Every structure is written in structure tokens, then in C-alpha cells.
XYZ file of C-alpha atoms in Angstrom:
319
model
C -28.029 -8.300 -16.483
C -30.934 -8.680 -14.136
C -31.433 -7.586 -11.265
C -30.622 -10.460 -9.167
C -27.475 -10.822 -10.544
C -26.780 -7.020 -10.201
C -27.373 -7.773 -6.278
C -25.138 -10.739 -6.285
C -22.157 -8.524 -7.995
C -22.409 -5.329 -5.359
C -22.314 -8.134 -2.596
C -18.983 -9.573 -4.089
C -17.611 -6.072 -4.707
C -18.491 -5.190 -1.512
C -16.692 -8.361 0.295
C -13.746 -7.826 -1.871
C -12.906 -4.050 0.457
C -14.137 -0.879 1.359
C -14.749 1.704 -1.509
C -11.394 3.413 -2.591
C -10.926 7.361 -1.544
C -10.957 9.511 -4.128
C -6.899 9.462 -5.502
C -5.790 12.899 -3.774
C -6.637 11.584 -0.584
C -5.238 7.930 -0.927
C -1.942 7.457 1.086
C -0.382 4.727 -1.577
C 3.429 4.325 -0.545
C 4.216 2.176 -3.295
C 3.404 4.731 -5.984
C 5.183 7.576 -7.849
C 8.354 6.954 -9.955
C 11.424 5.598 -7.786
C 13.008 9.229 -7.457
C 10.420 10.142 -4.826
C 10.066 9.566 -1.952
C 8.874 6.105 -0.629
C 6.312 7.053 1.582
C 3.463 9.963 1.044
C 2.246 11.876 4.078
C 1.904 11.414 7.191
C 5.357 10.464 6.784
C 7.831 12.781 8.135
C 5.595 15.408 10.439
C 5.645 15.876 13.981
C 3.747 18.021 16.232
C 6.235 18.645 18.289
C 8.664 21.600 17.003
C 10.160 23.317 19.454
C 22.589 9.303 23.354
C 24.158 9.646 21.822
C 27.273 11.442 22.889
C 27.447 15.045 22.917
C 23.411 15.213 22.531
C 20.614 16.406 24.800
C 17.691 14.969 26.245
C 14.642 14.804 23.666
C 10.594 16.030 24.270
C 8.430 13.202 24.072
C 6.199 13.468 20.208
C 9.621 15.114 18.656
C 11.039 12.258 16.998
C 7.507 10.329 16.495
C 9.301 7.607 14.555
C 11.733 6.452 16.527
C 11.333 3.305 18.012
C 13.243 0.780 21.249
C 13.969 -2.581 20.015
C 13.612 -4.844 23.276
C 15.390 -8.471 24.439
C 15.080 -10.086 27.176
C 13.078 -6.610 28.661
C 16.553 -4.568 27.596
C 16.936 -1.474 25.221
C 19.105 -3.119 22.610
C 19.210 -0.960 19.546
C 16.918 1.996 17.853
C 14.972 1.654 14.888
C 12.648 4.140 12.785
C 8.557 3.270 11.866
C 7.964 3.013 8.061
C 4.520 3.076 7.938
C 1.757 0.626 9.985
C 3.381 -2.537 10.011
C 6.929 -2.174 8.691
C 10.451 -0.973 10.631
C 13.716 -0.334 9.957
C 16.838 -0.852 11.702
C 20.356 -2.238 11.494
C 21.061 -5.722 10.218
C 23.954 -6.596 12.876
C 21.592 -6.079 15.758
C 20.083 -9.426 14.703
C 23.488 -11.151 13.980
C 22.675 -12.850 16.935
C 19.655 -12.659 17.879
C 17.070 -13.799 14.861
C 13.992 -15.427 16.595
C 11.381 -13.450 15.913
C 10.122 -14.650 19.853
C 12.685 -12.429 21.625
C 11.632 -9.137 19.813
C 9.573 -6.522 20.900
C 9.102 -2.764 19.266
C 8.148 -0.339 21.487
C 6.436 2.679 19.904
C 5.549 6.050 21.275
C 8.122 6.026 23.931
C 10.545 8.465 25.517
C 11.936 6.719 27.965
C 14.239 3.688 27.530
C 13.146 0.260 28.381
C 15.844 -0.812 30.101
C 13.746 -0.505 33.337
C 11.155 -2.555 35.110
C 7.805 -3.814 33.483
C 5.774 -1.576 36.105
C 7.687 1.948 34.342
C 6.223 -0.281 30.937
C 3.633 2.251 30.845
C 5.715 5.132 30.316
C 7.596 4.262 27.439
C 4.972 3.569 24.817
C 3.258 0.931 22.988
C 5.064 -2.660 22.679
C 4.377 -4.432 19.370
C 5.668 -8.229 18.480
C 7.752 -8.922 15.464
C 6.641 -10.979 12.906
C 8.841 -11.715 10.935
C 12.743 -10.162 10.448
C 14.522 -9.659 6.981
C 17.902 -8.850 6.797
C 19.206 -7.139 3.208
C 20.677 -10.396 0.863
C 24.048 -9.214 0.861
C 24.606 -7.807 4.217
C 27.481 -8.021 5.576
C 29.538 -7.235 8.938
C 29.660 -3.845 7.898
C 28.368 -3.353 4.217
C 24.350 -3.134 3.640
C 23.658 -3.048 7.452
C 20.251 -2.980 7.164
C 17.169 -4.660 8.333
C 13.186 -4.796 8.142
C 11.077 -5.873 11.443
C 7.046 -6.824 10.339
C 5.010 -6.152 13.515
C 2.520 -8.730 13.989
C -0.214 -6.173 14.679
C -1.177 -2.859 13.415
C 0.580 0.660 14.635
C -2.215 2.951 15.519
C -0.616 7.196 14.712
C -0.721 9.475 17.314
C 1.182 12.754 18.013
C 3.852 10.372 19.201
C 3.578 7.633 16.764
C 4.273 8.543 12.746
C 6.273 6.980 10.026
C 9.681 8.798 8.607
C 10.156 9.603 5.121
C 12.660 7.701 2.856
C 14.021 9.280 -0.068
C 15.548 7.158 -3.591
C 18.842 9.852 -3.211
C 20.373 11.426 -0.323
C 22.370 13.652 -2.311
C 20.335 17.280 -1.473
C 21.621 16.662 2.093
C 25.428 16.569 1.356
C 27.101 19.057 3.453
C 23.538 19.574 5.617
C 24.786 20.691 8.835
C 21.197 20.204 10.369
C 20.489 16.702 10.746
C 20.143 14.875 13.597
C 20.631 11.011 15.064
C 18.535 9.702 18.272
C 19.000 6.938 20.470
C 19.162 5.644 24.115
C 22.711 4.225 23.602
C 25.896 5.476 25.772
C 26.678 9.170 26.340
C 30.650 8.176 26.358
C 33.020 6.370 24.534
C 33.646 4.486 28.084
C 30.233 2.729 27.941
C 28.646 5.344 30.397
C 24.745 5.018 30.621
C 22.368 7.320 30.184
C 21.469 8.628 33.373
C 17.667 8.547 35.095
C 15.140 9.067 33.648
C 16.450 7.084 30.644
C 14.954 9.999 28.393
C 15.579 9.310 24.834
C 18.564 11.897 23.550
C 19.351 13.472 20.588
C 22.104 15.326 18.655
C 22.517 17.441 15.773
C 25.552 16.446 13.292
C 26.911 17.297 9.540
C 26.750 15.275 6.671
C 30.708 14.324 5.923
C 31.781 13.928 2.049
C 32.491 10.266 1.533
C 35.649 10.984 0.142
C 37.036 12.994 3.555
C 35.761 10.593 5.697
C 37.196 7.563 3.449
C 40.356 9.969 4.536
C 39.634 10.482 8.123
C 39.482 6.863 8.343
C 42.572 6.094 6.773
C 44.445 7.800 9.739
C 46.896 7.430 11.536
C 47.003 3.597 11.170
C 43.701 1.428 11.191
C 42.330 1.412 8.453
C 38.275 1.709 6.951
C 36.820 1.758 3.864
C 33.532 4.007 3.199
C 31.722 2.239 0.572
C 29.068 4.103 -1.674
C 26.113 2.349 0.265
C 27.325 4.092 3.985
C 26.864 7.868 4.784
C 28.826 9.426 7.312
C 27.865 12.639 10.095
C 30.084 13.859 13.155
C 30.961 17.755 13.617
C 34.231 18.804 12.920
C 35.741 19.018 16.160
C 34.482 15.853 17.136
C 32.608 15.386 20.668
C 28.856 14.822 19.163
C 28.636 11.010 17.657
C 26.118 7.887 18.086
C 27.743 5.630 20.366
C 27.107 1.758 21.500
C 23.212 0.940 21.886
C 22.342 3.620 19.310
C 22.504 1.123 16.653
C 19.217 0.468 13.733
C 18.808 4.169 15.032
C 17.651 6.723 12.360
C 19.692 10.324 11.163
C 16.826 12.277 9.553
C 17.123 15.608 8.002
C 14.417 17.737 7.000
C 12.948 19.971 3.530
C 10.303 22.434 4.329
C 9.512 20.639 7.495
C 9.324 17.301 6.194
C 11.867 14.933 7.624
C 13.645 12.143 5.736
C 15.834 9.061 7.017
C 18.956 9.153 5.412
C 20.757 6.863 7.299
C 20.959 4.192 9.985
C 23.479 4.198 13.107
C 25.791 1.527 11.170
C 29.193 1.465 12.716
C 32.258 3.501 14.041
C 35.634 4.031 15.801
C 35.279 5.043 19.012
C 32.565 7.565 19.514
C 32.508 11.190 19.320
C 36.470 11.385 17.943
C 37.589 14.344 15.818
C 39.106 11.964 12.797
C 36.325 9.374 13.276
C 32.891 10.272 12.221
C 29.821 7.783 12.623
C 29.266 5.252 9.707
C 25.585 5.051 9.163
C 23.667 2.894 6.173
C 23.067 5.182 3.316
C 19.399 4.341 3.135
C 18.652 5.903 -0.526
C 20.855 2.589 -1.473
C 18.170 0.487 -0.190
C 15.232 2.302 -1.427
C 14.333 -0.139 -4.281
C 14.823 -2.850 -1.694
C 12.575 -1.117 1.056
C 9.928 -0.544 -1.356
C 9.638 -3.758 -2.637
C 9.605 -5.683 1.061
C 7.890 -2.824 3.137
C 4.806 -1.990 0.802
C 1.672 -1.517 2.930
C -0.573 -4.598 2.178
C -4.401 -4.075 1.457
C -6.344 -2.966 4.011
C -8.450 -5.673 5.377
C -12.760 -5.862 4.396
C -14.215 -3.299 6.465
C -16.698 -5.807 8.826
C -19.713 -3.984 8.748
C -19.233 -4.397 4.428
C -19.045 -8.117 5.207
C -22.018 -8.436 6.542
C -23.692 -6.194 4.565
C -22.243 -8.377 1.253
C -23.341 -11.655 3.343
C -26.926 -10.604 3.975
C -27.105 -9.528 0.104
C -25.876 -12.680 -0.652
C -28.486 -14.588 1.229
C -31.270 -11.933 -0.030
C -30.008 -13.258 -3.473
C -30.847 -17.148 -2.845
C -34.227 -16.781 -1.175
C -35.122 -14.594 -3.925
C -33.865 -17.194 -6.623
């Protein structure tokens, strides 16, 4: 090959993308056999270590991956960051509501944005939605589940990182630890969270399916818990997710890692002794998530384009 043509190749090469990383520094969601995790670090961290009804107020950076899904400039439901462009929330919230147009995400943010624009500042970074796809077979209540593509880029900062996902929940069973997030109501009587909107936050138990299939078959109404829903509450009741926690994540954590295990689904009543919270088992959707939320390539790094362009030209005067 001469050397022209040698030129000509590293300027096509070049255009194609930036050099890889060497592998043990490449953050590659997409591989790994399906009973890992979905996405590698930085999923999962925060730097902060120090409603939701029966909760307390939150620290801004402690849940970095929770996110506000805004309508018409209102806090409508919760949702949790995958990675750069993808999140996750609740399919019913867009029963509704589909056009991508009335969507924001805000990122980042502490407060709710169920405020005026001139508090906008405060609350973190708004994103539009590109596009929104609900799971195939979602129903009222079965395979609640959504994914929102931002139209732009998330940027991580202390208060900005993507949760992990996990392909089976089933190490968290019986967790006592875990905790749900959300700006929703504090009471089952629609009560608001009070000023200064702060996000809030409460730790809950993992429920057997089969007890809560049995909770929720008494005294008269009743529910079915299907394989693809998880449930959490506390045993005496009083700590729940209530209405406007919805698409909202409950993340438990391994070694300081956290994972999403489910999303604020559904419910009787809120904080009730016989009726835990229904949340999308999310380990039922991994294959699903994977397969629609896989980071795309990165775009060609500009200065490489030019460098590959004035190659290129370097090539024909030469010829």
C-alpha cells in the first residue's frame, strides 16, 4: 500500500470516531451477559452519603438520578436517569399526555417544579423529550413502564448520575433498606408538600409477592400482584409513595452501589397497613431496557474531523 493511500485510510479512520479507550476504562452499557447489571459505572454512586408519605425531606446530590417530569410548568410524575440520553418512568403518566412537545425532564434538582419559572434556577437542568416509548404490552396496571429520549445530552455532576438496573431483583427480597423518592403528596388526602417543595424520601421493605397478593385480597376489593410488579410499605403501614410520586424510582443498594428495582406503579390508598405500594418490577424489563436504552456512538470528535478533512485534501494535491 503506498503511502498516499496509507494517508487517505488514517483520514477515513479518523472521520469514522475518536480512538477507543483501552477496554477497562470503556463504560459500554450494552455489554456483559444479561445477568448483570445493565449499566457499568458511574451508575449507581453518589457523593452525597450522609413525598412520599411518612418520608423526610432529601439533601440535594443524594438521589443524583432522580428526575421531575414537567407539563404545562407542573411536577407531574418522577422518573430515574439511565445513562446520557435515556429515562425511565411509568407508562400511565403518558396515558394522556403523549406529545413529546409538552415534556420536559428536569435534572439535578431538589426542589419541585411546581413553582414559577424565576425559582427555574433552583431546581436543575431542564432537558426536552425526544421521543416517548411505552412497553408493547402495557397495560392500566401490568408493565407500567416507560422510556423518555432527551433530545440533548445529560452532562454528570455530583447531582446528575445514572441508576443501576439489575436482570433479577431477587437479592433484595425481604431488604428492609430501600428507599422510594418523589415530590408527590405527603397524605392520602392529597396534601402538598409544603415550601420549599424539597424533594422527600422514605425508606420501605421489600414485601413477598405472595403476602402482598394476600394483603390485597382483603377485606373486599380485590388486586392481583402479577410476577412483573414488586411491592414495599413497612409493616405497620404509615410510610408509602402517594399521588404525584408516580415513574418515581425504589433503589436499594450492594456495597454502596444502588440499583432501581422498581417504579412507583400503583396502590390503594397510601401509606395503609394492608396496602403496600405496587411498583414495576424493573428486572422484568431488563431485556427490554437494554435493547431500547443502549447508549448510541459517541459522535466524531470535531477537531478529528478536521484533522481527517485536511488529510484528505493533503491526499488530492499530492495525487
Amino acid at each position: 500500500m503506498g503511502a498516499g493511500a496509507r494517508t487517505l485510510l488514517l483520514a477515513l479512520l479518523l472521520a469514522r470516531g475518536a480512538p477507543q479507550e483501552p477496554e477497562s476504562r470503556i463504560w459500554d452499557p450494552l455489554a456483559g451477559p444479561m445477568n448483570t447489571r445493565l449499566f457499568s459505572k458511574p451508575c449507581g454512586e453518589r457523593e452525597n452519603k450522609p413525598l412520599i408519605v411518612g418520608g423526610v425531606e432529601s439533601a440535594r446530590g443524594r438521589w443524583p438520578w432522580m428526575v421531575s417530569l414537567i407539563r404545562e410548568k407542573k411536577q407531574v410524575c418522577g422518573g430515574s436517569l439511565l445513562n446520557r440520553r435515556w429515562v425511565m418512568s411509568a407508562a400511565h403518566c403518558f396515558a394522556k399526555y403523549a406529545d413529546v412537545d409538552s415534556w420536559r425532564v428536569q435534572v439535578g434538582q431538589l426542589r419541585s417544579g411546581s413553582f414559577p419559572e424565576r425559582f427555574r434556577t433552583y431546581i436543575g437542568v431542564s432537558y426536552r423529550v425526544k421521543k416517548i416509548i411505552i412497553h408493547p404490552r402495557s397495560t392500566r396496571l401490568r408493565h407500567d413502564i416507560a422510556l423518555l429520549q432527551l433530545a440533548s445530552r445529560v452532562y454528570y455532576t455530583p447531582n446528575t448520575r445514572p441508576v443501576c438496573v439489575l436482570s433479577s431483583t431477587a437479592m433484595f427480597q425481604h431488604r428492609h433498606d430501600c428507599w422510594a423518592t418523589g415530590w408527590g403528596f405527603i397524605s392520602d388526602n392529597g396534601t402538598e408538600i409544603p415550601p420549599p417543595y424539597n424533594l422527600r424520601e422514605v425508606q420501605l421493605a421489600i414485601i413477598n409477592n405472595t403476602w402482598c397478593n394476600h394483603l390485597y385480597s382483603l377485606p373486599a376489593v380485590r388486586y392481583f400482584v402479577w410476577d412483573d410488579m414488586i411491592c414495599a410499605g413497612r409493616e405497620g403501614g404509615g410510610a408509602d409513595t402517594c399521588g404525584g410520586d408516580s415513574g418515581g424510582p425504589l433503589v436499594c443498594d450492594i456495597d454502596g452501589i444502588w440499583y432501581q428495582v422498581g417504579i412507583v406503579s400503583w396502590g390503594e390508598g397510601c401509606g395503609l397497613r394492608t396496602r403496600p405500594g405496587v411498583y414495576t418490577n424493573v428486572s422484568q424489563h431488563f431485556k427490554w431496557i437494554k435493547l431500547v436504552a443502549g447508549v448510541p456512538k459517541p459522535d466524531p470528535s470535531p477537531t478529528l474531523l478536521l484533522l481527517a478533512l485536511r488529510c484528505a485534501s493533503w491526499v488530492l494535491w499530492a495525487a
